[in-house]
Short mmCIF file of C-alpha atoms and ligand atoms in Angstrom, two decimals:
data_model
loop_
_atom_site.label_atom_id
_atom_site.label_comp_id
_atom_site.label_asym_id
_atom_site.label_seq_id
_atom_site.Cartn_x
_atom_site.Cartn_y
_atom_site.Cartn_z
CA MET K 113 0.00 0.00 0.00
CA ARG K 114 1.27 3.48 -0.86
CA LEU K 115 0.96 5.64 2.23
CA SER K 116 0.24 8.79 0.20
CA ARG K 117 -2.96 7.19 -1.09
CA SER K 118 -3.92 4.94 1.79
CA PHE K 119 -6.77 5.23 4.25
CA LEU K 120 -4.52 5.17 7.30
CA PRO K 121 -5.61 8.08 9.48
CA THR K 122 -2.93 8.36 12.18
CA LEU K 123 -3.30 10.77 15.10
CA LYS K 124 -0.48 12.82 16.64
CA GLU K 125 -2.29 13.45 19.92
CA ASN K 126 -3.54 10.91 22.41
CA PRO K 127 -7.34 10.66 22.11
CA ALA K 128 -8.89 11.77 25.40
CA GLU K 129 -11.45 8.93 25.52
CA ALA K 130 -8.84 6.16 25.55
CA GLN K 131 -7.76 4.99 29.01
CA ILE K 132 -5.38 2.17 28.20
CA VAL K 133 -2.38 2.04 25.93
CA SER K 134 -3.73 -0.44 23.36
CA HIS K 135 -6.87 1.64 22.83
CA ARG K 136 -4.80 4.81 22.40
CA LEU K 137 -2.41 3.13 19.99
CA MET K 138 -5.15 1.46 17.93
CA LEU K 139 -6.79 4.84 17.41
CA ARG K 140 -3.51 6.69 16.84
CA ALA K 141 -2.16 4.09 14.39
CA GLY K 142 -5.38 4.30 12.35
CA LEU K 143 -6.50 0.70 12.96
CA ILE K 144 -10.04 1.32 14.27
CA ARG K 145 -12.65 4.00 14.79
CA GLN K 146 -15.63 3.89 17.15
CA THR K 147 -19.02 4.14 15.43
CA ALA K 148 -21.24 3.69 18.53
CA SER K 149 -20.58 2.82 22.17
CA GLY K 150 -18.57 -0.43 22.19
CA ILE K 151 -18.87 -0.83 18.41
CA TYR K 152 -15.93 -0.31 16.06
CA ALA K 153 -15.12 -0.09 12.39
CA TRP K 154 -11.89 -1.79 11.37
CA LEU K 155 -9.88 0.33 8.93
CA PRO K 156 -7.59 -1.27 6.29
CA ALA K 157 -4.54 -1.86 8.51
CA GLY K 158 -6.72 -3.00 11.43
CA LEU K 159 -8.59 -5.41 9.19
CA LYS K 160 -5.29 -6.94 8.07
CA VAL K 161 -4.42 -7.56 11.73
CA LEU K 162 -7.83 -9.12 12.37
CA ARG K 163 -7.41 -11.37 9.33
CA ASN K 164 -3.88 -12.43 10.32
CA ILE K 165 -5.06 -13.38 13.80
CA SER K 166 -8.11 -15.21 12.38
CA GLN K 167 -5.97 -17.16 9.94
CA ILE K 168 -3.61 -18.48 12.62
CA VAL K 169 -6.58 -19.38 14.82
CA ARG K 170 -8.19 -21.15 11.84
CA GLU K 171 -5.07 -23.14 10.93
CA GLU K 172 -4.67 -24.45 14.46
CA GLN K 173 -8.35 -25.41 14.69
CA ASP K 174 -8.12 -27.22 11.35
CA ARG K 175 -4.96 -29.01 12.49
CA ILE K 176 -6.82 -30.79 15.30
CA GLY K 177 -9.66 -31.78 12.98
CA ALA K 178 -12.21 -29.06 13.76
CA GLN K 179 -14.29 -28.10 10.72
CA GLU K 180 -15.14 -24.51 9.89
CA VAL K 181 -18.76 -23.44 9.41
CA LEU K 182 -20.37 -20.01 9.43
CA MET K 183 -23.47 -19.56 11.53
CA PRO K 184 -25.54 -16.37 11.33
CA THR K 185 -25.32 -13.50 13.82
CA LEU K 186 -29.12 -13.41 14.19
CA GLN K 187 -30.79 -16.27 16.00
CA SER K 188 -34.36 -17.26 16.71
CA ALA K 189 -35.49 -16.84 20.31
CA ASP K 190 -37.24 -20.23 20.04
CA LEU K 191 -33.85 -21.99 19.99
CA TRP K 192 -32.92 -20.37 23.28
CA LYS K 193 -36.31 -21.15 24.78
CA ARG K 194 -35.62 -24.83 24.11
CA SER K 195 -32.47 -24.77 26.25
CA GLY K 196 -34.07 -22.52 28.86
CA ARG K 197 -31.45 -19.82 28.43
CA TYR K 198 -33.67 -17.21 26.80
CA ASP K 199 -34.93 -15.94 30.12
CA ALA K 200 -31.78 -16.81 32.06
CA TYR K 201 -29.36 -14.81 29.90
CA GLY K 202 -30.35 -11.35 31.08
CA PRO K 203 -29.79 -7.83 29.76
CA GLU K 204 -26.50 -8.64 27.95
CA MET K 205 -28.60 -10.23 25.22
CA LEU K 206 -29.73 -7.89 22.46
CA ARG K 207 -33.31 -8.89 21.71
CA ILE K 208 -34.84 -7.93 18.38
CA GLN K 209 -38.32 -8.14 16.86
CA ASP K 210 -38.87 -8.54 13.12
CA ARG K 211 -41.81 -7.08 11.12
CA HIS K 212 -43.93 -10.15 11.85
CA LYS K 213 -43.29 -9.64 15.56
CA ARG K 214 -41.14 -12.73 15.73
CA GLU K 215 -38.48 -12.68 18.44
CA LEU K 216 -34.89 -12.76 17.35
CA LEU K 217 -31.62 -12.03 19.08
CA TYR K 218 -28.09 -11.04 18.07
CA GLY K 219 -26.08 -14.08 19.15
CA PRO K 220 -23.82 -13.69 22.19
CA THR K 221 -22.67 -17.32 21.68
CA ASN K 222 -23.87 -20.36 19.68
CA GLU K 223 -24.33 -23.45 21.88
CA GLU K 224 -28.05 -23.71 21.09
CA MET K 225 -27.70 -23.23 17.35
CA ILE K 226 -24.85 -25.72 16.96
CA THR K 227 -26.62 -28.32 19.11
CA ASP K 228 -29.70 -27.99 16.92
CA LEU K 229 -27.64 -28.23 13.69
CA PHE K 230 -25.80 -31.23 15.05
CA GLY K 231 -29.05 -32.95 16.08
CA GLN K 232 -30.56 -32.51 12.62
CA ALA K 233 -27.56 -34.09 10.89
CA VAL K 234 -25.95 -36.67 13.18
CA LYS K 235 -27.96 -39.74 14.12
CA SER K 236 -25.42 -42.41 15.07
CA TYR K 237 -22.55 -42.73 17.54
CA LYS K 238 -20.48 -43.86 14.54
CA ASP K 239 -20.37 -40.25 13.36
CA LEU K 240 -18.76 -39.09 16.61
CA PRO K 241 -16.63 -37.27 17.58
CA GLN K 242 -17.46 -34.02 15.77
CA MET K 243 -15.81 -30.64 16.22
CA LEU K 244 -17.19 -27.54 14.50
CA TYR K 245 -16.16 -23.92 14.75
CA HIS K 246 -16.81 -20.54 13.22
CA ILE K 247 -15.30 -17.07 13.40
CA GLN K 248 -18.23 -14.71 13.68
CA TRP K 249 -19.32 -11.44 15.26
CA LYS K 250 -21.05 -11.63 18.61
CA PHE K 251 -23.05 -9.04 20.49
CA ARG K 252 -23.16 -8.65 24.25
CA ASP K 253 -24.72 -5.53 25.63
CA GLU K 254 -21.96 -5.03 28.22
CA VAL K 255 -22.87 -2.64 31.06
CA ARG K 256 -19.57 -0.84 30.69
CA PRO K 257 -18.00 -1.23 27.27
CA ARG K 258 -14.47 0.09 27.62
CA PHE K 259 -10.85 -0.17 26.62
CA GLY K 260 -11.66 -0.11 22.93
CA VAL K 261 -11.93 -3.54 21.32
CA MET K 262 -10.87 -5.22 24.56
CA ARG K 263 -14.39 -4.99 25.98
CA GLY K 264 -16.65 -4.10 23.11
CA ARG K 265 -20.33 -4.82 22.63
CA GLU K 266 -19.88 -6.20 19.13
CA PHE K 267 -16.76 -8.35 18.92
CA LEU K 268 -15.26 -11.11 16.80
CA MET K 269 -14.97 -14.53 18.40
CA LYS K 270 -13.81 -17.93 17.30
CA ASP K 271 -16.14 -20.40 18.96
CA ALA K 272 -15.76 -24.14 18.59
CA TYR K 273 -18.09 -26.89 19.80
CA SER K 274 -17.34 -30.57 20.30
CA PHE K 275 -19.58 -33.64 20.48
CA ASP K 276 -18.28 -36.93 21.90
CA LEU K 277 -19.87 -40.25 22.77
CA ASP K 278 -18.64 -40.43 26.36
CA TYR K 279 -16.81 -38.54 29.06
CA ASP K 280 -13.33 -39.97 28.42
CA SER K 281 -13.44 -39.17 24.75
CA ALA K 282 -14.75 -35.65 25.56
CA VAL K 283 -11.82 -35.05 27.89
CA ALA K 284 -9.38 -36.20 25.19
CA THR K 285 -10.99 -33.69 22.81
CA TYR K 286 -10.72 -30.99 25.48
CA ARG K 287 -7.01 -31.69 25.85
CA ARG K 288 -6.42 -31.52 22.13
CA MET K 289 -8.16 -28.16 22.08
CA LEU K 290 -6.13 -26.92 25.03
CA LEU K 291 -2.96 -27.77 23.16
CA ALA K 292 -4.27 -26.11 19.99
CA TYR K 293 -4.76 -22.94 22.05
CA LEU K 294 -1.21 -23.01 23.37
CA ARG K 295 0.09 -23.42 19.83
CA THR K 296 -2.18 -20.64 18.55
CA PHE K 297 -0.96 -18.09 21.09
CA GLN K 298 2.66 -19.07 20.58
CA ARG K 299 2.29 -18.53 16.83
CA LEU K 300 0.66 -15.15 17.49
CA GLY K 301 3.89 -14.17 19.21
CA VAL K 302 2.44 -13.69 22.70
CA ARG K 303 2.68 -15.50 25.97
CA ALA K 304 -0.65 -16.82 27.15
CA VAL K 305 -0.89 -18.92 30.28
CA PRO K 306 -3.76 -21.32 30.94
CA MET K 307 -5.61 -20.93 34.24
CA ARG K 308 -8.09 -23.26 35.82
CA ALA K 309 -11.34 -21.28 35.78
CA ASP K 310 -14.74 -21.24 37.42
CA THR K 311 -17.32 -22.57 35.03
CA GLY K 312 -19.78 -19.72 35.61
CA PRO K 313 -23.16 -19.47 33.90
CA ILE K 314 -22.42 -22.06 31.20
CA GLY K 315 -21.95 -24.65 33.95
CA GLY K 316 -19.82 -27.76 33.74
CA GLU K 317 -16.90 -29.62 35.10
CA LEU K 318 -13.71 -28.57 33.38
CA SER K 319 -12.67 -25.12 32.27
CA HIS K 320 -9.55 -23.10 31.55
CA GLU K 321 -9.01 -19.47 30.70
CA PHE K 322 -6.00 -18.27 28.73
CA LEU K 323 -4.43 -15.00 29.78
CA ILE K 324 -1.92 -12.93 27.86
CA LEU K 325 0.62 -11.57 30.27
CA ALA K 326 0.57 -7.78 30.27
CA PRO K 327 1.05 -5.33 33.13
CA THR K 328 -2.23 -3.56 32.32
CA GLY K 329 -4.33 -6.78 32.39
CA GLU K 330 -7.51 -6.90 34.48
CA SER K 331 -6.57 -10.12 36.28
CA GLY K 332 -3.73 -11.01 38.61
CA VAL K 333 -2.22 -14.39 37.75
CA PHE K 334 0.10 -16.91 39.39
CA TYR K 335 1.89 -19.35 37.17
CA ASP K 336 4.80 -21.70 36.67
CA ALA K 337 7.65 -20.17 34.62
CA ALA K 338 7.98 -23.54 32.86
CA LEU K 339 4.73 -22.74 31.08
CA GLU K 340 6.33 -19.75 29.42
CA GLU K 341 9.41 -21.65 28.34
CA GLN K 342 7.62 -24.67 26.90
CA ASP K 343 7.69 -24.87 23.11
CA TRP K 344 4.14 -25.97 22.27
CA LEU K 345 4.83 -26.13 18.55
CA ASP K 346 7.00 -29.17 19.25
CA GLU K 347 4.27 -31.09 21.09
CA PRO K 348 2.62 -33.85 19.06
CA VAL K 349 -1.01 -32.91 18.41
CA ASN K 350 -2.41 -36.12 19.83
CA VAL K 351 -0.85 -36.00 23.29
CA GLY K 352 -3.32 -37.55 25.67
CA ASP K 353 -2.10 -35.64 28.64
CA PRO K 354 -0.43 -32.31 28.05
CA LYS K 355 1.48 -31.32 31.12
CA ALA K 356 -0.36 -28.03 30.92
CA LEU K 357 -3.56 -29.57 32.18
CA GLU K 358 -2.09 -30.10 35.62
CA VAL K 359 -0.17 -26.95 36.39
CA PHE K 360 -2.25 -23.80 36.22
CA TYR K 361 -3.40 -21.50 38.94
CA LYS K 362 -6.49 -19.56 39.52
CA ARG K 363 -6.54 -16.01 38.42
CA VAL K 364 -7.53 -13.22 40.76
CA THR K 365 -9.06 -9.87 40.19
CA THR K 366 -8.16 -6.82 42.24
CA PRO K 367 -6.65 -6.13 44.68
CA TYR K 368 -3.31 -7.09 43.30
CA ALA K 369 -1.46 -8.78 46.15
CA ALA K 370 -0.48 -12.35 46.79
CA THR K 371 -2.48 -14.21 49.41
CA ASP K 372 -3.17 -17.89 49.91
CA GLU K 373 -6.76 -17.64 48.67
CA MET K 374 -5.60 -16.50 45.28
CA HIS K 375 -4.24 -19.77 44.07
CA ASP K 376 -4.74 -23.45 44.33
CA THR K 377 -2.32 -23.96 47.21
CA ALA K 378 -1.60 -27.62 46.59
CA ALA K 379 -0.72 -27.06 42.93
CA TRP K 380 1.23 -23.91 43.77
CA ASP K 381 3.25 -25.68 46.47
CA ALA K 382 4.32 -28.28 43.94
CA VAL K 383 6.04 -25.63 41.81
CA PRO K 384 9.74 -25.14 42.67
CA GLU K 385 10.14 -21.72 44.25
CA ASP K 386 12.47 -20.35 41.60
CA ARG K 387 9.84 -21.06 38.94
CA ARG K 388 6.94 -19.27 40.67
CA ARG K 389 5.83 -16.16 38.87
CA GLU K 390 3.07 -13.65 39.36
CA GLY K 391 1.86 -11.04 36.93
CA ARG K 392 -1.20 -9.62 35.28
CA GLY K 393 -3.14 -10.86 32.30
CA VAL K 394 -5.90 -10.27 29.75
CA GLU K 395 -8.36 -13.13 29.09
CA VAL K 396 -8.13 -14.03 25.41
CA GLY K 397 -9.56 -17.53 25.45
CA HIS K 398 -11.85 -19.72 27.49
CA ILE K 399 -12.59 -23.42 27.08
CA PHE K 400 -15.28 -25.54 28.75
CA HIS K 401 -16.31 -29.11 29.01
CA PHE K 402 -19.94 -29.10 30.15
CA GLY K 403 -21.13 -32.63 29.45
CA THR K 404 -24.72 -33.19 28.36
CA LYS K 405 -26.17 -29.85 29.52
CA TYR K 406 -27.40 -28.74 26.08
CA THR K 407 -27.97 -32.11 24.45
CA GLN K 408 -30.26 -32.99 27.39
CA SER K 409 -32.10 -29.70 27.66
CA MET K 410 -32.66 -29.60 23.91
CA ASP K 411 -33.23 -33.35 23.73
CA VAL K 412 -30.63 -34.15 21.09
CA THR K 413 -29.51 -37.79 21.00
CA VAL K 414 -27.63 -40.20 18.74
CA SER K 415 -28.18 -43.93 18.70
CA GLY K 416 -25.47 -45.55 20.83
CA PRO K 417 -23.51 -48.80 20.35
CA GLU K 418 -26.34 -50.78 21.98
CA GLY K 419 -28.99 -49.13 19.84
CA THR K 420 -30.31 -47.00 22.70
CA PRO K 421 -30.30 -43.19 22.49
CA VAL K 422 -27.32 -41.41 24.04
CA TYR K 423 -26.88 -37.70 24.85
CA PRO K 424 -23.49 -36.64 23.39
CA GLU K 425 -20.97 -34.92 25.68
CA MET K 426 -20.18 -31.37 24.62
CA GLY K 427 -17.52 -28.73 25.06
CA SER K 428 -17.27 -25.14 23.86
CA TYR K 429 -14.10 -23.21 23.16
CA GLY K 430 -13.83 -19.46 22.62
CA ILE K 431 -11.04 -17.14 21.47
CA GLY K 432 -11.55 -13.38 21.50
CA VAL K 433 -10.17 -12.59 18.05
CA SER K 434 -10.86 -8.84 18.14
CA ARG K 435 -9.83 -8.57 21.81
CA LEU K 436 -6.54 -10.23 20.83
CA ALA K 437 -5.63 -7.29 18.59
CA GLY K 438 -5.72 -5.06 21.67
CA ALA K 439 -4.22 -7.62 24.04
CA ILE K 440 -1.22 -8.19 21.77
CA ILE K 441 -0.55 -4.45 21.79
CA GLU K 442 -0.87 -4.36 25.60
CA ALA K 443 1.86 -7.00 25.70
CA SER K 444 4.02 -5.53 22.95
CA HIS K 445 4.59 -1.77 22.70
CA ASP K 446 6.93 0.97 23.88
CA ASP K 447 6.70 4.74 24.33
CA ALA K 448 6.92 5.29 20.57
CA GLY K 449 4.12 2.92 19.60
CA ILE K 450 3.13 -0.62 18.70
CA ILE K 451 5.67 -3.42 18.27
CA TRP K 452 3.79 -5.98 16.16
CA PRO K 453 4.87 -9.62 16.37
CA ASP K 454 5.84 -10.69 12.81
CA ALA K 455 2.87 -13.03 12.42
CA VAL K 456 0.13 -10.45 13.04
CA ALA K 457 1.65 -7.23 11.67
CA PRO K 458 -0.46 -5.54 8.98
CA PHE K 459 2.71 -5.05 6.91
CA ARG K 460 6.04 -6.80 7.24
CA ALA K 461 7.93 -3.60 6.63
CA VAL K 462 7.56 0.05 5.85
CA ILE K 463 9.75 1.42 3.07
CA ILE K 464 10.75 4.94 4.08
CA ASN K 465 11.77 7.10 1.13
CA LEU K 466 13.86 9.91 2.62
CA LYS K 467 13.99 11.92 -0.59
CA VAL K 468 10.85 11.59 -2.65
CA GLY K 469 11.60 13.01 -6.13
CA ASP K 470 15.20 11.82 -6.14
CA GLU K 471 15.54 9.43 -9.06
CA THR K 472 17.73 6.85 -7.33
CA CYS K 473 15.65 6.82 -4.15
CA ASP K 474 12.36 6.59 -6.02
CA ALA K 475 13.60 3.79 -8.28
CA MET K 476 14.96 1.74 -5.40
CA CYS K 477 11.77 2.15 -3.35
CA GLU K 478 9.61 1.12 -6.32
CA GLN K 479 11.81 -1.90 -6.91
CA ILE K 480 11.49 -3.07 -3.30
CA TYR K 481 7.77 -2.28 -3.14
CA ASN K 482 7.02 -4.21 -6.33
CA THR K 483 8.61 -7.42 -5.07
CA ASN K 484 5.59 -7.82 -2.79
CA ILE K 485 3.04 -5.02 -2.61
CA GLU K 486 0.98 -6.92 0.00
CA ALA K 487 3.87 -7.14 2.44
CA PHE K 488 5.03 -3.52 2.25
CA LEU K 489 3.70 -0.16 3.22
CA TYR K 490 5.53 2.37 1.05
CA ASP K 491 5.92 5.76 2.76
CA ASP K 492 6.08 7.86 -0.41
CA ARG K 493 4.85 11.05 1.28
CA THR K 494 6.87 14.23 0.97
CA ASP K 495 6.82 14.78 4.76
CA ARG K 496 9.90 15.40 6.92
CA ALA K 497 12.02 12.35 7.72
CA GLY K 498 11.27 12.82 11.44
CA ALA K 499 7.52 12.57 10.90
CA LYS K 500 7.96 9.44 8.81
CA PHE K 501 10.12 7.75 11.44
CA ALA K 502 7.63 8.66 14.15
CA ASP K 503 4.71 7.19 12.15
CA ALA K 504 6.71 4.04 11.39
CA ASP K 505 7.41 3.49 15.08
CA LEU K 506 3.80 4.28 15.99
CA MET K 507 2.38 1.79 13.49
CA GLY K 508 4.82 -0.84 14.69
CA HIS K 509 5.92 -2.54 11.45
CA PRO K 510 8.44 -5.29 12.36
CA TRP K 511 11.00 -3.81 9.94
CA GLN K 512 11.77 -0.36 8.55
CA ILE K 513 13.65 -0.15 5.25
CA VAL K 514 15.12 3.33 5.06
CA VAL K 515 16.16 4.54 1.61
CA GLY K 516 18.34 7.67 1.47
CA PRO K 517 20.26 9.22 -1.46
CA ARG K 518 23.77 8.38 -0.28
CA SER K 519 23.42 4.67 0.41
CA ALA K 520 20.91 4.20 -2.44
CA LYS K 521 23.66 5.07 -4.93
CA GLU K 522 25.56 2.02 -3.64
CA GLY K 523 22.49 -0.22 -3.79
CA ARG K 524 22.19 -0.25 -0.02
CA VAL K 525 19.50 0.58 2.54
CA GLU K 526 19.34 1.00 6.27
CA LEU K 527 17.32 -1.75 7.94
CA LYS K 528 15.79 -1.20 11.37
CA ARG K 529 14.25 -3.91 13.51
CA ARG K 530 11.36 -2.34 15.43
CA ALA K 531 11.48 -4.74 18.40
CA THR K 532 15.15 -4.17 19.26
CA GLY K 533 15.89 -0.83 17.64
CA GLU K 534 18.89 -2.47 15.98
CA ARG K 535 19.96 -0.81 12.69
CA LYS K 536 22.33 -1.98 10.00
CA GLU K 537 23.25 -1.04 6.46
CA VAL K 538 22.67 -3.89 4.03
CA SER K 539 22.23 -4.52 0.31
CA VAL K 540 18.68 -4.45 -1.08
CA GLU K 541 18.88 -8.22 -1.65
CA ASP K 542 19.86 -8.92 1.94
CA ALA K 543 17.14 -6.60 3.22
CA LEU K 544 14.50 -8.40 1.17
CA ALA K 545 15.76 -11.81 2.26
CA LEU K 546 15.55 -10.82 5.93
CA VAL K 547 12.20 -9.06 5.78
CA LEU K 548 10.41 -11.65 3.67
CA ALA K 549 11.91 -14.69 5.48
CA ASP K 550 9.26 -16.81 7.18
P1 ATP M 6 -15.01 -11.74 30.20
O1 ATP M 6 -14.77 -12.52 31.45
O2 ATP M 6 -13.82 -10.97 29.72
O3 ATP M 6 -16.27 -10.92 30.23
P2 ATP M 6 -16.40 -13.98 29.14
O4 ATP M 6 -15.96 -14.99 30.14
O5 ATP M 6 -17.74 -13.41 29.23
O6 ATP M 6 -15.29 -12.83 29.06
P3 ATP M 6 -16.48 -16.01 27.07
O7 ATP M 6 -17.93 -16.22 27.06
O8 ATP M 6 -15.62 -17.03 27.71
O9 ATP M 6 -16.16 -14.56 27.68
O10 ATP M 6 -16.02 -15.67 25.58
C1 ATP M 6 -14.84 -16.17 24.96
C2 ATP M 6 -13.84 -15.07 24.68
O11 ATP M 6 -14.44 -13.96 23.99
C3 ATP M 6 -13.25 -14.44 25.94
O12 ATP M 6 -12.17 -15.22 26.42
C4 ATP M 6 -12.79 -13.08 25.43
O13 ATP M 6 -11.50 -13.19 24.86
C5 ATP M 6 -13.79 -12.75 24.35
N1 ATP M 6 -14.76 -11.76 24.82
C6 ATP M 6 -15.77 -11.94 25.69
N2 ATP M 6 -16.46 -10.81 25.89
C7 ATP M 6 -15.87 -9.87 25.11
C8 ATP M 6 -16.12 -8.49 24.86
N3 ATP M 6 -17.13 -7.85 25.46
N4 ATP M 6 -15.32 -7.82 24.00
C9 ATP M 6 -14.30 -8.47 23.38
N5 ATP M 6 -14.02 -9.76 23.57
C10 ATP M 6 -14.78 -10.47 24.43
MG1 MG M 7 -14.59 -16.13 30.41
#
């Protein structure tokens, strides 16, 4: 994208309405704009981030055999009356009436709809297990939408649902999903630790939340440093018993101070003292096993091995895709702006032309830009160099390729790594090899 022609409205000043750093930076870097309370439009660079996150989430769901579907945002109230949740859900649900006075709602989650779809299609235990997911907008009429996309009213979620014949097989599915989450967050370039969680209104027996470690997070967390060091990409997908399942601690909300109530003492005591860590975190994922709650309440069965009807065991598994965009920034920024992890950055590099109009500089920039116009943002504006550097740091591109008249004559550029601030002069070929390496 050529910056001179792009829709990338950056802001010099901190917007007064933004209380936390990720919200400020998302507005200042031109990623989002608010259109109504807790509702945001994603601008071109923000949309690229959302797509990059979604794609990694998708690949890791596919890897464990989950199949992608796309369910609608609008749901019939009748579905929710069948499970009994229509009245139970409360004012967070946005209820809508159509012209025929039929009751609809904007889905806050999809357990009812998927259970109904499953029941219509699957009749025999031989078709189990099944895992389905979609990446779709949700609406929850939060009392206090705040912190930008971190707690919006409309937000993008990946939600997966599993159906198994019995408890043991459901727990194996749950573990595979837990591992898929650890891989997903590692690929996104952030540290997320799993925490044993209360099952809350969905109800059930087994549940973990995943928290990205960031000093501004809403929750205090206690965890084993070994969790951070583990390379989840190396774990075989079919492990029956990821070590992770045994070693997490409860999260706590304010006040932020360590007391015995804040963690599972027995599990905590088992962690060697030099590996005990505490910090703060943002919830970016939540997984549940809740057994036959929905299959029973909605009366969905399959015929079992003995020919008698069986209620399948279910789990549901959420990732806050749009919240992740903010959470990643909370975990990865400095005073100058965002520091995007390579995998989610809207552009791999910005090409900074220090002398627009100079033949050598222009030609070299065009040459680099044309090798991969998707990967590069070309700063071809006639602004001062200082303003261009400031915008590049603000937007957080992993690399900056700086093209100035002197080095350009020798076929060289200055390459800056945003995360470390390290700069070096290299040939165009070497710069391209580094920036476009996977
Ligand atoms: P929270 O405790 O933050 O309110 P939740 O427990 O209600 O979240 P889940 O129902 O577990 O959320 O939804 C799955 C994921 O969706 C959460 O882990 C979170 O990342 C994301 N999410 C939930 N509510 C919001 C929201 N209002 N804005 C953005 N993302 C959200
Ligand atoms: Mg939750």
